[in-house]
GROMACS .gro file of C-alpha atoms in nm:
model
  217
    1GLN     CA    1  -0.874   0.219  -0.329
    2PHE     CA    2  -0.770   0.197  -0.702
    3SER     CA    3  -0.548  -0.110  -0.620
    4PHE     CA    4  -0.855  -0.350  -0.702
    5GLN     CA    5  -0.935  -0.196  -1.031
    6GLU     CA    6  -0.805  -0.394  -1.345
    7ASN     CA    7  -0.441  -0.478  -1.332
    8GLY     CA    8  -0.437  -0.306  -0.973
    9TRP     CA    9  -0.156  -0.421  -0.761
   10GLY     CA   10  -0.420  -0.527  -0.494
   11ALA     CA   11  -0.623  -0.750  -0.726
   12SER     CA   12  -0.278  -0.894  -0.855
   13LEU     CA   13  -0.170  -1.029  -0.506
   14ALA     CA   14  -0.574  -1.146  -0.456
   15GLU     CA   15  -0.519  -1.336  -0.752
   16ARG     CA   16  -0.186  -1.490  -0.655
   17LEU     CA   17  -0.323  -1.577  -0.311
   18ALA     CA   18  -0.645  -1.719  -0.398
   19ARG     CA   19  -0.704  -2.045  -0.211
   20LYS     CA   20  -0.447  -1.928   0.063
   21CYS     CA   21  -0.608  -1.619   0.217
   22ASP     CA   22  -0.829  -1.346   0.132
   23VAL     CA   23  -0.674  -0.997   0.054
   24VAL     CA   24  -0.905  -0.699   0.190
   25ASN     CA   25  -0.880  -0.367   0.040
   26ARG     CA   26  -0.939  -0.072   0.275
   27GLY     CA   27  -0.777   0.193   0.073
   28LEU     CA   28  -0.948   0.539   0.059
   29SER     CA   29  -0.877   0.752  -0.218
   30GLY     CA   30  -0.738   1.107  -0.136
   31TYR     CA   31  -0.688   1.022   0.210
   32ASN     CA   32  -0.384   1.127   0.423
   33THR     CA   33  -0.239   0.976   0.748
   34ARG     CA   34  -0.418   1.246   0.952
   35TRP     CA   35  -0.744   1.097   0.847
   36ALA     CA   36  -0.614   0.726   0.833
   37LYS     CA   37  -0.512   0.750   1.197
   38LEU     CA   38  -0.859   0.842   1.316
   39ILE     CA   39  -1.041   0.565   1.092
   40LEU     CA   40  -0.805   0.268   1.161
   41PRO     CA   41  -0.991   0.129   1.457
   42ARG     CA   42  -1.298   0.104   1.231
   43LEU     CA   43  -1.116  -0.059   0.960
   44ILE     CA   44  -0.921  -0.303   1.189
   45SER     CA   45  -1.030  -0.432   1.527
   46LYS     CA   46  -0.929  -0.679   1.790
   47SER     CA   47  -1.269  -0.870   1.648
   48THR     CA   48  -1.085  -0.873   1.318
   49GLY     CA   49  -0.898  -1.149   1.432
   50ALA     CA   50  -0.534  -1.053   1.455
   51GLU     CA   51  -0.416  -1.422   1.483
   52SER     CA   52  -0.558  -1.496   1.129
   53THR     CA   53  -0.387  -1.160   0.988
   54VAL     CA   54  -0.067  -1.252   0.805
   55ALA     CA   55   0.028  -0.909   0.699
   56VAL     CA   56  -0.096  -0.546   0.663
   57THR     CA   57   0.056  -0.261   0.427
   58ILE     CA   58   0.014   0.093   0.523
   59PHE     CA   59   0.070   0.301   0.211
   60PHE     CA   60   0.046   0.665   0.242
   61GLY     CA   61   0.244   0.988   0.152
   62ALA     CA   62   0.161   1.105  -0.194
   63ASN     CA   63  -0.127   1.294  -0.046
   64ASP     CA   64   0.056   1.404   0.284
   65SER     CA   65   0.324   1.559   0.096
   66ALA     CA   66   0.109   1.787  -0.127
   67LEU     CA   67   0.236   2.137  -0.096
   68LYS     CA   68   0.058   2.318   0.199
   69ASP     CA   69   0.014   2.638   0.047
   70LEU     CA   70  -0.138   2.504  -0.294
   71ASN     CA   71  -0.316   2.202  -0.128
   72PRO     CA   72  -0.390   2.257   0.257
   73LYS     CA   73  -0.649   2.021   0.251
   74GLN     CA   74  -0.444   1.693   0.199
   75HIS     CA   75  -0.117   1.832   0.306
   76VAL     CA   76   0.026   1.694   0.663
   77PRO     CA   77   0.353   1.825   0.792
   78LEU     CA   78   0.654   1.594   0.786
   79GLU     CA   79   0.671   1.565   1.129
   80GLU     CA   80   0.328   1.468   1.179
   81TYR     CA   81   0.319   1.236   0.899
   82ALA     CA   82   0.609   1.016   1.067
   83ALA     CA   83   0.430   1.055   1.386
   84ASN     CA   84   0.096   0.927   1.230
   85LEU     CA   85   0.266   0.608   1.083
   86LYS     CA   86   0.406   0.538   1.419
   87SER     CA   87   0.080   0.598   1.578
   88MET     CA   88  -0.100   0.349   1.314
   89ILE     CA   89   0.161   0.079   1.400
   90GLN     CA   90   0.128   0.116   1.750
   91TYR     CA   91  -0.249   0.067   1.739
   92LEU     CA   92  -0.210  -0.231   1.534
   93LYS     CA   93   0.032  -0.377   1.790
   94SER     CA   94  -0.258  -0.294   2.049
   95VAL     CA   95  -0.481  -0.536   1.857
   96ASP     CA   96  -0.209  -0.808   1.839
   97ILE     CA   97  -0.071  -0.757   1.472
   98THR     CA   98   0.296  -0.742   1.544
   99GLU     CA   99   0.539  -0.539   1.390
  100ASP     CA  100   0.687  -0.838   1.186
  101ARG     CA  101   0.336  -0.852   1.010
  102ILE     CA  102   0.336  -0.471   0.915
  103ILE     CA  103   0.484  -0.360   0.585
  104LEU     CA  104   0.507   0.038   0.519
  105ILE     CA  105   0.516   0.149   0.150
  106THR     CA  106   0.653   0.483   0.057
  107PRO     CA  107   0.480   0.706  -0.199
  108PRO     CA  108   0.604   0.656  -0.538
  109PRO     CA  109   0.815   0.936  -0.710
  110LEU     CA  110   0.603   1.211  -0.880
  111GLN     CA  111   0.640   1.277  -1.251
  112GLU     CA  112   0.623   1.659  -1.226
  113SER     CA  113   0.528   1.757  -1.569
  114ALA     CA  114   0.275   1.515  -1.608
  115TRP     CA  115   0.106   1.604  -1.291
  116GLU     CA  116   0.126   1.965  -1.379
  117LYS     CA  117  -0.064   1.912  -1.694
  118GLU     CA  118  -0.348   1.754  -1.470
  119CYS     CA  119  -0.352   2.053  -1.238
  120LEU     CA  120  -0.354   2.317  -1.493
  121ALA     CA  121  -0.634   2.130  -1.638
  122LYS     CA  122  -0.837   2.185  -1.341
  123GLY     CA  123  -0.730   2.546  -1.311
  124ASP     CA  124  -0.466   2.456  -1.034
  125LYS     CA  125  -0.084   2.509  -1.005
  126LEU     CA  126   0.158   2.211  -0.961
  127ASN     CA  127   0.062   2.111  -0.596
  128ARG     CA  128   0.335   1.841  -0.540
  129ARG     CA  129   0.697   1.821  -0.602
  130ASN     CA  130   0.910   1.521  -0.611
  131ALA     CA  131   1.163   1.649  -0.388
  132THR     CA  132   0.917   1.704  -0.125
  133THR     CA  133   0.768   1.348  -0.187
  134GLY     CA  134   1.113   1.213  -0.143
  135GLU     CA  135   1.136   1.349   0.216
  136TYR     CA  136   0.820   1.211   0.301
  137ALA     CA  137   0.956   0.866   0.167
  138GLN     CA  138   1.298   0.899   0.377
  139ALA     CA  139   1.056   0.944   0.687
  140CYS     CA  140   0.854   0.632   0.596
  141VAL     CA  141   1.172   0.449   0.583
  142GLN     CA  142   1.296   0.597   0.909
  143VAL     CA  143   0.974   0.507   1.096
  144ALA     CA  144   1.029   0.151   0.956
  145ARG     CA  145   1.354   0.114   1.100
  146ASP     CA  146   1.263   0.268   1.438
  147CYS     CA  147   0.958   0.035   1.467
  148GLY     CA  148   1.087  -0.262   1.336
  149THR     CA  149   0.874  -0.316   1.040
  150ASP     CA  150   0.944  -0.417   0.692
  151VAL     CA  151   0.940  -0.109   0.435
  152LEU     CA  152   0.911  -0.111   0.073
  153ASP     CA  153   1.058   0.221  -0.048
  154LEU     CA  154   0.885   0.286  -0.378
  155TRP     CA  155   1.020   0.618  -0.435
  156THR     CA  156   1.373   0.510  -0.472
  157LEU     CA  157   1.309   0.184  -0.625
  158MET     CA  158   1.114   0.326  -0.918
  159GLN     CA  159   1.386   0.585  -0.977
  160LYS     CA  160   1.640   0.307  -1.024
  161ASN     CA  161   1.480   0.313  -1.369
  162GLN     CA  162   1.575   0.669  -1.482
  163ASP     CA  163   1.277   0.728  -1.663
  164PHE     CA  164   1.012   0.623  -1.408
  165SER     CA  165   0.730   0.810  -1.607
  166SER     CA  166   0.586   0.470  -1.744
  167TYR     CA  167   0.481   0.391  -1.372
  168LEU     CA  168   0.235   0.651  -1.342
  169SER     CA  169  -0.069   0.709  -1.533
  170ASP     CA  170  -0.076   1.071  -1.484
  171GLY     CA  171   0.252   1.181  -1.291
  172LEU     CA  172   0.096   1.091  -0.969
  173HIS     CA  173  -0.107   0.754  -0.975
  174LEU     CA  174  -0.016   0.418  -1.062
  175SER     CA  175  -0.005   0.293  -1.442
  176THR     CA  176  -0.061  -0.067  -1.512
  177LYS     CA  177   0.326  -0.097  -1.509
  178GLY     CA  178   0.342   0.103  -1.179
  179ASN     CA  179   0.101  -0.148  -1.049
  180SER     CA  180   0.281  -0.453  -1.166
  181PHE     CA  181   0.607  -0.317  -1.020
  182LEU     CA  182   0.461  -0.257  -0.700
  183ALA     CA  183   0.300  -0.611  -0.698
  184ALA     CA  184   0.608  -0.775  -0.771
  185GLN     CA  185   0.826  -0.594  -0.536
  186LEU     CA  186   0.559  -0.631  -0.253
  187TRP     CA  187   0.559  -0.990  -0.317
  188LEU     CA  188   0.927  -1.023  -0.244
  189CYS     CA  189   0.838  -0.902   0.093
  190LEU     CA  190   0.520  -1.139   0.145
  191GLU     CA  191   0.650  -1.441  -0.008
  192LYS     CA  192   0.850  -1.527   0.323
  193LYS     CA  193   0.548  -1.442   0.522
  194LEU     CA  194   0.317  -1.658   0.296
  195SER     CA  195   0.510  -1.937   0.149
  196ALA     CA  196   0.391  -2.180   0.445
  197LEU     CA  197   0.043  -2.123   0.395
  198PRO     CA  198  -0.170  -2.424   0.315
  199SER     CA  199  -0.401  -2.427   0.028
  200LEU     CA  200  -0.764  -2.409   0.134
  201LEU     CA  201  -0.948  -2.748   0.019
  202PRO     CA  202  -0.779  -2.991  -0.234
  203TYR     CA  203  -0.749  -2.925  -0.619
  204TRP     CA  204  -1.026  -3.049  -0.779
  205ARG     CA  205  -0.830  -3.359  -0.945
  206ASP     CA  206  -0.751  -3.462  -0.575
  207VAL     CA  207  -1.116  -3.499  -0.475
  208ASP     CA  208  -1.269  -3.851  -0.444
  209HIS     CA  209  -1.564  -3.785  -0.687
  210THR     CA  210  -1.715  -4.120  -0.583
  211ASN     CA  211  -1.695  -4.012  -0.206
  212PRO     CA  212  -1.651  -3.625  -0.199
  213GLU     CA  213  -1.725  -3.625   0.161
  214ALA     CA  214  -1.405  -3.783   0.238
  215SER     CA  215  -1.218  -3.520   0.068
  216LEU     CA  216  -1.424  -3.206   0.150
  217LEU     CA  217  -1.531  -3.247   0.524
   0.00000   0.00000   0.00000
């Protein structure tokens, strides 16, 4: 949901793809795969037009991996998380969005000390662990391998920079730098899918101003 805020990764992709295709945001803050699996047919249906869908990203895990005893509302067991991802992929295939157009994104790493401050401020205990999030990230990567989709392993990539805290605004959610990092990494996956897309309508300098119909109709 936050990907279309100022400096968000979705907004960055939309800007980059202006005049090529529309970037549609169907993110829902706080949701997990159990809920997403149920609502996916409402978000993407056969009538959406599979033939005009170039790519779909599925980005879950940060909420599913919440600790069961401290955050039972968002927590989804690891095995169910993997099954839910597979179910979403199968649904997309059923509406003719093939696996080569699907990109799974793992949850980013969790910076525990920063997120613990957020939890304590609300009177809660630390309700996530980076090691646990990593297990969900590994499961996401494995689902991609099993199903033949692309995957962006954000959890691993961000931790190649030893101090990954700058990628996160509060230990959990992406900062401006984290959004830029995700947009850049995702573009590496998307570029080969989108590089052949033609621009919609000619550049303004190429319009024949004496006879615009000839250029535009």
